[in-house]
XYZ file of C-alpha atoms in Angstrom:
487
model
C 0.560 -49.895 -4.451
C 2.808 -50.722 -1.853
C 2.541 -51.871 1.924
C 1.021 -48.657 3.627
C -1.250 -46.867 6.405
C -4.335 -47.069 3.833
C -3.981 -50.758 3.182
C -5.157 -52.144 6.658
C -6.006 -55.775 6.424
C -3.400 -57.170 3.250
C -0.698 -59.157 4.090
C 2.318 -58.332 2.692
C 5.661 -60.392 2.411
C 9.360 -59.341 2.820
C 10.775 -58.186 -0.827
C 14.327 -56.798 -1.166
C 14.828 -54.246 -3.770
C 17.592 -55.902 -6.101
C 18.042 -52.777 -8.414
C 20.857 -50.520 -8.178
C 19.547 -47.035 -7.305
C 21.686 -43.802 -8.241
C 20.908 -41.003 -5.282
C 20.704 -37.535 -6.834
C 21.830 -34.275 -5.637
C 18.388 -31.778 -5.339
C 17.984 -28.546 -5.128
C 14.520 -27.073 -3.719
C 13.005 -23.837 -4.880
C 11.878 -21.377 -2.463
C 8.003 -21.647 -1.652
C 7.361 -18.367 -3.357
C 9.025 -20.016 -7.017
C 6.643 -23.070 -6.565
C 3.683 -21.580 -6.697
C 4.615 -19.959 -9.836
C 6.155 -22.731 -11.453
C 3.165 -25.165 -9.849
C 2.008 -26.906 -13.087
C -1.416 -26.763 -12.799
C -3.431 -22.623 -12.236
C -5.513 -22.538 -9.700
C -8.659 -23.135 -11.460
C -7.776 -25.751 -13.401
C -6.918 -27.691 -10.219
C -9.856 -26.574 -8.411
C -11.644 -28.358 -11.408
C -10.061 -31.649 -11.014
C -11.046 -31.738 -7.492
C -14.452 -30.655 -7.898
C -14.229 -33.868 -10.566
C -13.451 -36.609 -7.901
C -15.280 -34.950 -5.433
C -18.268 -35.530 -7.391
C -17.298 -39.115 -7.746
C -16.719 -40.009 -3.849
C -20.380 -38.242 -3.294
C -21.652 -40.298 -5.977
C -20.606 -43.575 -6.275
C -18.561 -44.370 -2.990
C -19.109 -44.589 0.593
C -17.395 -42.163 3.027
C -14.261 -42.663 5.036
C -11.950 -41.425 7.424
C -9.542 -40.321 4.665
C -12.428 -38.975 2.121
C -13.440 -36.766 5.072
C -10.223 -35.649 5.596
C -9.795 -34.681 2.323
C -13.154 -33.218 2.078
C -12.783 -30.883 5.242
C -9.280 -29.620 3.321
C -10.994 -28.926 0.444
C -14.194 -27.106 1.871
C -16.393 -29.665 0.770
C -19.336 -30.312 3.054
C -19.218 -33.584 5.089
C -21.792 -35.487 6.065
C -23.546 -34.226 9.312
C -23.871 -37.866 11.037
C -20.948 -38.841 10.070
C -19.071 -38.162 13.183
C -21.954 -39.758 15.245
C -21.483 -43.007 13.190
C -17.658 -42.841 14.300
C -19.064 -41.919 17.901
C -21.234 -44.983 17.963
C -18.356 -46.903 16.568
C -15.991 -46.865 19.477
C -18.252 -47.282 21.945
C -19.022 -50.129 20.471
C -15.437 -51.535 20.845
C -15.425 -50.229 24.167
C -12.552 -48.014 23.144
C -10.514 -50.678 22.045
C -8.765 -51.406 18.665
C -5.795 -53.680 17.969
C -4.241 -51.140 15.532
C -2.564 -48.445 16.850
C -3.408 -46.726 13.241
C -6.860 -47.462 13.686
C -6.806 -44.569 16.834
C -4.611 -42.239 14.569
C -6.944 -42.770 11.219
C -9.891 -42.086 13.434
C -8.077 -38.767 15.315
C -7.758 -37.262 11.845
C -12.061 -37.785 11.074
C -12.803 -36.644 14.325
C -10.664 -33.171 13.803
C -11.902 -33.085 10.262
C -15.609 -33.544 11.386
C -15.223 -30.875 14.469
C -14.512 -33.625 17.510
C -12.577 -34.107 20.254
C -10.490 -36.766 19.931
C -9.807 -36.363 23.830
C -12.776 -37.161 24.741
C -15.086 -39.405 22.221
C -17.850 -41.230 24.271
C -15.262 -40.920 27.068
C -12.458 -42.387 25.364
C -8.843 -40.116 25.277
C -7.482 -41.621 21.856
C -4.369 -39.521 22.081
C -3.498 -41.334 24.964
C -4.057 -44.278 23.307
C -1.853 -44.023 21.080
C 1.049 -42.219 22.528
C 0.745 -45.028 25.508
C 0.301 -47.499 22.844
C 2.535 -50.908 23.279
C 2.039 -52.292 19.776
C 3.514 -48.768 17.997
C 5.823 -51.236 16.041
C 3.834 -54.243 15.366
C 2.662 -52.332 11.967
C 6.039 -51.727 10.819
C 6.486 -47.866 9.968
C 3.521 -47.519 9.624
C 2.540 -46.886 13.552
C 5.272 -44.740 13.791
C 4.408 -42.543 10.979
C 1.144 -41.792 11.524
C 1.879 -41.301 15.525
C 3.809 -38.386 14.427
C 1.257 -36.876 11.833
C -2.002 -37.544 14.749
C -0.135 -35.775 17.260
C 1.166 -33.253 15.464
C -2.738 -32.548 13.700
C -3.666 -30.470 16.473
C -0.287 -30.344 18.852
C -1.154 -31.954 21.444
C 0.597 -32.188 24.767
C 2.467 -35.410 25.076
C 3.160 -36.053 29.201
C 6.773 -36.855 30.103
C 6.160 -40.275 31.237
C 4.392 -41.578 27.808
C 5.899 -44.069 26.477
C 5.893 -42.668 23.125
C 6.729 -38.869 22.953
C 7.511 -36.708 19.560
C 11.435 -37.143 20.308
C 11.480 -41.128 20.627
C 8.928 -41.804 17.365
C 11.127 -39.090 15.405
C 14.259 -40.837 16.326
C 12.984 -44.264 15.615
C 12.374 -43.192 12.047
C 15.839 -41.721 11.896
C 17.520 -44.379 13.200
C 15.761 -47.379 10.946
C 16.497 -44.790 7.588
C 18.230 -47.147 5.055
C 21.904 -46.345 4.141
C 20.156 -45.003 0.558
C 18.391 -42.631 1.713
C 14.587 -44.519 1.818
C 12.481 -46.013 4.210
C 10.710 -49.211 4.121
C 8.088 -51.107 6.081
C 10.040 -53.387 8.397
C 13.770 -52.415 9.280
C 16.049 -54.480 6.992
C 13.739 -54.398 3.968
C 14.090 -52.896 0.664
C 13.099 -49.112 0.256
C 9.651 -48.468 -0.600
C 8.556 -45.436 -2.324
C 4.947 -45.160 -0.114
C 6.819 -45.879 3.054
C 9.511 -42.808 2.018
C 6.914 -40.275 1.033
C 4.951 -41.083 3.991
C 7.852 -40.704 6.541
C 8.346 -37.354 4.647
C 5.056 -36.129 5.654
C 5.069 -37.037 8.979
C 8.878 -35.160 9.333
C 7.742 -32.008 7.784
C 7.263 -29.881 11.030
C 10.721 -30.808 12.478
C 13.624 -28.081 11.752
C 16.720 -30.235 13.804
C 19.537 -30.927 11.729
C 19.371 -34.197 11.366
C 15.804 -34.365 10.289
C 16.570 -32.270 7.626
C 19.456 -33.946 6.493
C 17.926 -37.012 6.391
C 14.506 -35.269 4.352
C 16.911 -34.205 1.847
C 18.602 -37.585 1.094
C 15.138 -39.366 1.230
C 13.813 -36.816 -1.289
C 16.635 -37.666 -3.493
C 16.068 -41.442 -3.073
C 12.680 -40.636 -4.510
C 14.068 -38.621 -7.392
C 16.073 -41.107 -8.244
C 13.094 -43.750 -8.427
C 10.908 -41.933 -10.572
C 10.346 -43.860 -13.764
C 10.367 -41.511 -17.113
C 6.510 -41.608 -17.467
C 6.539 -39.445 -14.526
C 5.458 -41.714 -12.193
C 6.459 -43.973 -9.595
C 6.369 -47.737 -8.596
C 5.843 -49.874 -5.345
C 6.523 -53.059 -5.218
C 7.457 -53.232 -9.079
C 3.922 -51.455 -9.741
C 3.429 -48.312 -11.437
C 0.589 -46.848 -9.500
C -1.711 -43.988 -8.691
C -1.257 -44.101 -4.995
C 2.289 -44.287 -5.094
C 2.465 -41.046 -7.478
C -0.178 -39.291 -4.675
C 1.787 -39.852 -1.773
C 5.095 -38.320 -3.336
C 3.211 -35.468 -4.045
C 1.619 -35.011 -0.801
C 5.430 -35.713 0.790
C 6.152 -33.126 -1.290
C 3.549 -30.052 -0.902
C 3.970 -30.825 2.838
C 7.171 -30.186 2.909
C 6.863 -26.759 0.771
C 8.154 -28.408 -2.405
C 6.467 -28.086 -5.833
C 5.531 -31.422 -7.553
C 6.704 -30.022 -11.535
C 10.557 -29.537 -10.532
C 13.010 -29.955 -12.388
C 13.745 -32.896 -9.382
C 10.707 -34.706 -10.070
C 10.215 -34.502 -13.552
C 11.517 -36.570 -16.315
C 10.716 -37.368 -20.247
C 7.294 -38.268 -19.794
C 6.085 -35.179 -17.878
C 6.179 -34.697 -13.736
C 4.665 -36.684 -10.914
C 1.295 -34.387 -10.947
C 0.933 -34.678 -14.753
C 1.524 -38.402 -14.534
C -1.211 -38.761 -11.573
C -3.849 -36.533 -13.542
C -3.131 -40.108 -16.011
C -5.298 -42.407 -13.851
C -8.508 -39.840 -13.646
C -10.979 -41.526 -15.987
C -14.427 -39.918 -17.235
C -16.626 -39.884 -14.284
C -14.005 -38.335 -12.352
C -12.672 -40.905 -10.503
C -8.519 -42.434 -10.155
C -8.045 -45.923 -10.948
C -5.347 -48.029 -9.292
C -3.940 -48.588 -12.562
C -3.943 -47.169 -15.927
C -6.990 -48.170 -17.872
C -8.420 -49.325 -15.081
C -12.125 -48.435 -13.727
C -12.183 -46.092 -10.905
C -11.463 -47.522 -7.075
C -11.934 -45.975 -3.866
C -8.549 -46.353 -2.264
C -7.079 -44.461 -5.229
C -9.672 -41.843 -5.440
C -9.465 -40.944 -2.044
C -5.499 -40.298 -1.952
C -5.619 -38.877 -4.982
C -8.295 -36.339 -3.317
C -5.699 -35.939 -0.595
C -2.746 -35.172 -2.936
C -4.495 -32.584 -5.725
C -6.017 -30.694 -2.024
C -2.092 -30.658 -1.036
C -0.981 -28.994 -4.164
C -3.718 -27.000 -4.007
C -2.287 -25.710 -0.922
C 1.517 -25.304 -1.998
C -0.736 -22.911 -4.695
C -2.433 -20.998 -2.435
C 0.174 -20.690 0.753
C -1.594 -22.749 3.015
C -1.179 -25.057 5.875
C -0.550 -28.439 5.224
C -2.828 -31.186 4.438
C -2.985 -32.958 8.304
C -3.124 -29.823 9.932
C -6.230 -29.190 11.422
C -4.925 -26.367 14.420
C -7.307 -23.341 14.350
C -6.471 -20.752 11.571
C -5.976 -17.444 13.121
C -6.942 -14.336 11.160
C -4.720 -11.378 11.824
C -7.287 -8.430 12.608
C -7.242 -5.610 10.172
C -5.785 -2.261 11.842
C -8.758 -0.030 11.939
C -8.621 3.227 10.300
C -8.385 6.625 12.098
C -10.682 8.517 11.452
C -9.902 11.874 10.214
C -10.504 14.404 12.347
C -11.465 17.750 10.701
C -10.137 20.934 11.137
C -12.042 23.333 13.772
C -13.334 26.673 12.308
C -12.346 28.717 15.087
C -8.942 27.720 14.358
C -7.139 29.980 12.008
C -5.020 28.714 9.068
C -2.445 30.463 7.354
C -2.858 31.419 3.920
C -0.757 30.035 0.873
C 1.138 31.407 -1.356
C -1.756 31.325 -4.103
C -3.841 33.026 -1.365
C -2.013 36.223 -0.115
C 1.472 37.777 -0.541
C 2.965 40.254 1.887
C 4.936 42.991 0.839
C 6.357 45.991 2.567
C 4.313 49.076 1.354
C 6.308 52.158 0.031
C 5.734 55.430 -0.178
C 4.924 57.488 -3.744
C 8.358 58.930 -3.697
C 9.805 56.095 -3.282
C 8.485 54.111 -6.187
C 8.981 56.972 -8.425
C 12.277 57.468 -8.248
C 12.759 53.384 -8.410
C 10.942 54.170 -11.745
C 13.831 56.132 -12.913
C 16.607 55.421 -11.209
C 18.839 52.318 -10.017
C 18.680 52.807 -6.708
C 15.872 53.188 -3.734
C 16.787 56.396 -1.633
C 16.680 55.441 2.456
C 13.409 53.663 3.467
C 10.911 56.024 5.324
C 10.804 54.115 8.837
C 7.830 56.853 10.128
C 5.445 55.294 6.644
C 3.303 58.343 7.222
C 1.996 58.158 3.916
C -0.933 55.485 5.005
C -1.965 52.742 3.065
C -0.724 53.201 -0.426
C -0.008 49.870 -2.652
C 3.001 48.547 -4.350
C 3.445 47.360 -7.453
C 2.408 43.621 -7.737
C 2.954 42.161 -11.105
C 1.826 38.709 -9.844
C -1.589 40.367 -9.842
C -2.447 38.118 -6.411
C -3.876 39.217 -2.957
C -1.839 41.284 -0.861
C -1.182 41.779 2.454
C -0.652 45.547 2.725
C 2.034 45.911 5.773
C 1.530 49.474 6.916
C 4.080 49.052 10.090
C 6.198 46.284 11.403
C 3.032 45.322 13.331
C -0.576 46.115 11.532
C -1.893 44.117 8.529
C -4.514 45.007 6.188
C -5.961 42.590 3.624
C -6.379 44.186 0.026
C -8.351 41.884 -2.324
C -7.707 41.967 -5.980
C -10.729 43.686 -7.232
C -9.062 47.134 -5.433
C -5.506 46.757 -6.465
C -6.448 48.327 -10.320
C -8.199 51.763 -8.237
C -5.130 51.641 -6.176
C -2.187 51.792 -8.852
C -3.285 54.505 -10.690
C -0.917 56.746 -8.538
C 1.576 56.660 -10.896
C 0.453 58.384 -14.483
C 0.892 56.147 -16.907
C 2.784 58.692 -19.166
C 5.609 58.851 -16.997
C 6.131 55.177 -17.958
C 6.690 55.944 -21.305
C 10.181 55.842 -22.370
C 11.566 59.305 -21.415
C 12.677 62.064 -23.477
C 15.239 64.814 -22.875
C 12.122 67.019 -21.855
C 10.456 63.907 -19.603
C 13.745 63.168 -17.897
C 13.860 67.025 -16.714
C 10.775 66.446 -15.265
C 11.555 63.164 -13.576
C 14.325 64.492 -12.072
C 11.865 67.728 -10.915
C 9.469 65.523 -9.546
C 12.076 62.961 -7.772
C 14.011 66.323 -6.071
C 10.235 67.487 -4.803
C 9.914 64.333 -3.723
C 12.962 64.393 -1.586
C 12.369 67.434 -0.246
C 8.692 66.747 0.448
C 9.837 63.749 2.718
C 12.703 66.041 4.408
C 9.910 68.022 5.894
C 7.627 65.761 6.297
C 10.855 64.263 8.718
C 10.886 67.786 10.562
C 7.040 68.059 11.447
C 7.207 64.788 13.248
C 7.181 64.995 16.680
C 10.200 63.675 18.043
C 9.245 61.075 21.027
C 11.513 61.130 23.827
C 13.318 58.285 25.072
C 11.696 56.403 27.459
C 14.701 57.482 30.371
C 14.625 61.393 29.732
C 10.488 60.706 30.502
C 11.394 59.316 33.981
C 13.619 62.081 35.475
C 11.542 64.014 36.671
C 9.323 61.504 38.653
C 12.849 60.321 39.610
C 13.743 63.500 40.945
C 10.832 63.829 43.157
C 10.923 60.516 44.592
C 14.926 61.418 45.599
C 14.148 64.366 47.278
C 11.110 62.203 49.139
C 13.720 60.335 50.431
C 16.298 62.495 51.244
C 13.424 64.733 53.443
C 12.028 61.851 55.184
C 16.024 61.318 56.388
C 16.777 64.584 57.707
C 13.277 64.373 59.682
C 14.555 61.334 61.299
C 17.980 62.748 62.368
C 16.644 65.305 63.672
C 14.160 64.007 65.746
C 16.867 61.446 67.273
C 19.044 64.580 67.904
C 16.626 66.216 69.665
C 15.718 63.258 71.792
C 19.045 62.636 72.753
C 19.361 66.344 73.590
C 16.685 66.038 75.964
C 18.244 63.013 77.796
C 21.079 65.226 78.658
């Protein structure tokens, strides 16, 4: 693979790239189209990582970057682990010569539940935000500055000499012309170096940091071989395929588009290449499995996993906050004493009429004039909805009439004057309707008239006047006599 963070102790000399690369123009689905089009379902992936998980427990030791990937993928780590680390820095006093030793060891110590503020005593955010050999590393320094920090957000103080603004513009500023990023500024691109300085840019939303993801993303297009994969340092490799794809499910991008794939398949189906038997990733193809390559390859399958399931990215360990579920009301239920008014199904009210009235509607067109007195009590009308009634007697009582009366109740009409009428039944009908005319006509002249309510009040009025008018007179005469009497 090429010169990167994981590689800690190789030397590694100055190569210029002498190929001609041709940039490509991308364009990016939306995150909800990548995890449909992702190329692997959910299980299936979940099955290749429970593969080389298996493997790493197995037949490897731990690591800082196994229990990263671990933590990210649920996967128990080992409860003394971050004791060991503990024990490890106090025995350098808090001191290492790599400034990525403090930002591997930032991203165990979040994985495994620490407080990288304050391990044995030791802040290692301030050591590496205050941290005078950032550079000596190459990229690498800066990179990883940016991914540490941004891990758990932490505060950088004004007067660091490193903040979030001066490593970001460092890596802007030392892009090459194509697009890439290499190790050292004035070397060739390298495709680690790019899709690690992808990674670490992911959070930022200025415009020039996304201008300048875009054209490294097509300098990585452009440099994928048509086997899927891709080389560093003139090496087709597993690591180099794993860090493209964890460049790009950290940056929402699916690994199997149209972008990044070619003849031989995509950069995920080209990785899934160097998984042998017993689950772990070899360096190269048909080669046995090795550590380095298992454990980014843990890293990158956990990534896509997460581009799958909408989750955060792969270095970001801030505190996952669960939106609380808006409790349910309870239903309150309806008081007895409360009354409810009936449905249609329930009652019906209708205006009541009286016999005369519905037997000359029997026979004739027309009602005669409504009988405002209703004298004639509760009688029913016809309902040929057959449903409870209310029976309105006057504009203001109410009787309920339940259905099992109504058929006692309708038998005032015979049923053979419902027969269709002869010359002889229509005599009668007309007999019977002029009966019932007059009937009602003096029915009209025994009710006692009421008087209006001002022809009631005269007479108290009249009374009351004449109070008045005697209590005056008494009182002009008694002043004319008094005034007599003065004289």
């Amino acid at each position: 693979m090429g010169p990167s963070f994981f590689q800690s102790d190789t030397k590694h000399k100055k190569k210029q790239n002498d190929e001609a690369t041709t940039s490509v123009s991308v364009t990016w689905e939306t995150p909800q189209t990548l995890i449909q089009t992702a190329y692997t379902s959910p299980g299936e992936t979940t099955t290749l990582l429970d593969r080389v998980v298996q493997w790493i427990q197995t037949s490897d030791t731990m690591s800082d970057w196994k229990v990263v990937g671990f933590k990210q993928a649920r996967v128990d780590i080992p409860s003394d682990y971050l004791q060991q680390l503990t024990e490890t820095i106090q025995a350098k006093n808090g001191e290492f010569r790599k400034v990525t030793d403090y930002e591997r060891m930032v991203l165990a110590i979040l994985a495994c539940g620490g407080d990288p503020r304050n391990v044995a005593g030791y802040d290692l955010i301030e050591k590496i935000y205050n941290n005078e050999r950032m550079t000596n590393q190459g990229a690498n320094g800066v990179i990883f500055a940016l991914v540490a920090l941004d891990a758990y957000q932490y505060e950088i103080p004004d007067d660091a000499q490193w903040n979030r603004k001066k490593l970001t513009q460092w890596l802007l500023d030392n892009q090459n012309e194509d697009g890439s990023w290499s190790l050292a500024p004035g070397w060739g691109g390298d495709v680690d170096i790019t899709a690690m300085t992808l990674t670490a840019l992911a959070p930022y939303t200025n415009d020039g940091v996304i201008q300048a993801r875009e054209r490294g993303f097509s300098w990585l297009s452009s440099q994928q071989t048509e086997s899927g994969g891709f080389q560093s340092w003139g090496v087709e490799t597993s690591e180099s395929a794993s860090q493209v794809i964890i460049a790009l499910a950290s940056n929402g991008k699916s690994s199997s588009s149209p972008a990044f794939t070619k003849a031989g398949g995509d950069v995920l189906q080209n990785l899934l290449q160097y998984q042998n038997d017993d689950g772990g990733f070899a360096h190269l193809l048909n080669e046995t499995s090795n550590s380095m390559a298992s454990e980014q390859a843990l890293l990158a399958l956990v990534a896509h996993q997460n581009v799958i399931d909408g989750k955060r990215r792969i270095y970001d360990f801030t505190p996952e906050i669960e939106e609380p579920e808006e409790p349910e009301e309870p239903e309150v239920p309806e008081s007895p004493s409360q009354p409810t008014e009936p449905t249609s199904s329930q009652t019906q009210t209708v205006v009541v009429q009286s016999p005369q009235t519905v037997l000359y509607q029997i026979y004739h067109a027309e009602a005669p004039p409504q009988n405002t007195s209703n004298q004639w009590g509760g009688r029913q009308a016809i309902n040929p909805g057959n449903k409870p009634i209310t029976v309105q007697n006057s504009p203001v009582i109410k009787t309920e009439v339940p259905i099992s009366q109504q058929s006692d109740r309708q038998e005032t009409v015979p049923s053979e004057l419902l027969t269709e009428p002869t010359q002889q039944s229509s005599d009668i009908s007309n007999t019977l309707a002029d009966s019932a005319v007059q009937e009602q006509i003096e029915a009209e002249k025994n009710v006692r008239p009421q008087l209006p309510q001002w022809e009631e009040m005269q007479i108290p009025l009249l009374f009351f006047l004449c109070g008045i008018l005697a209590v005056l007179m008494g009182g002009s005469y008694y002043v004319y006599d008094k005034r007599r009497k003065w004289q």
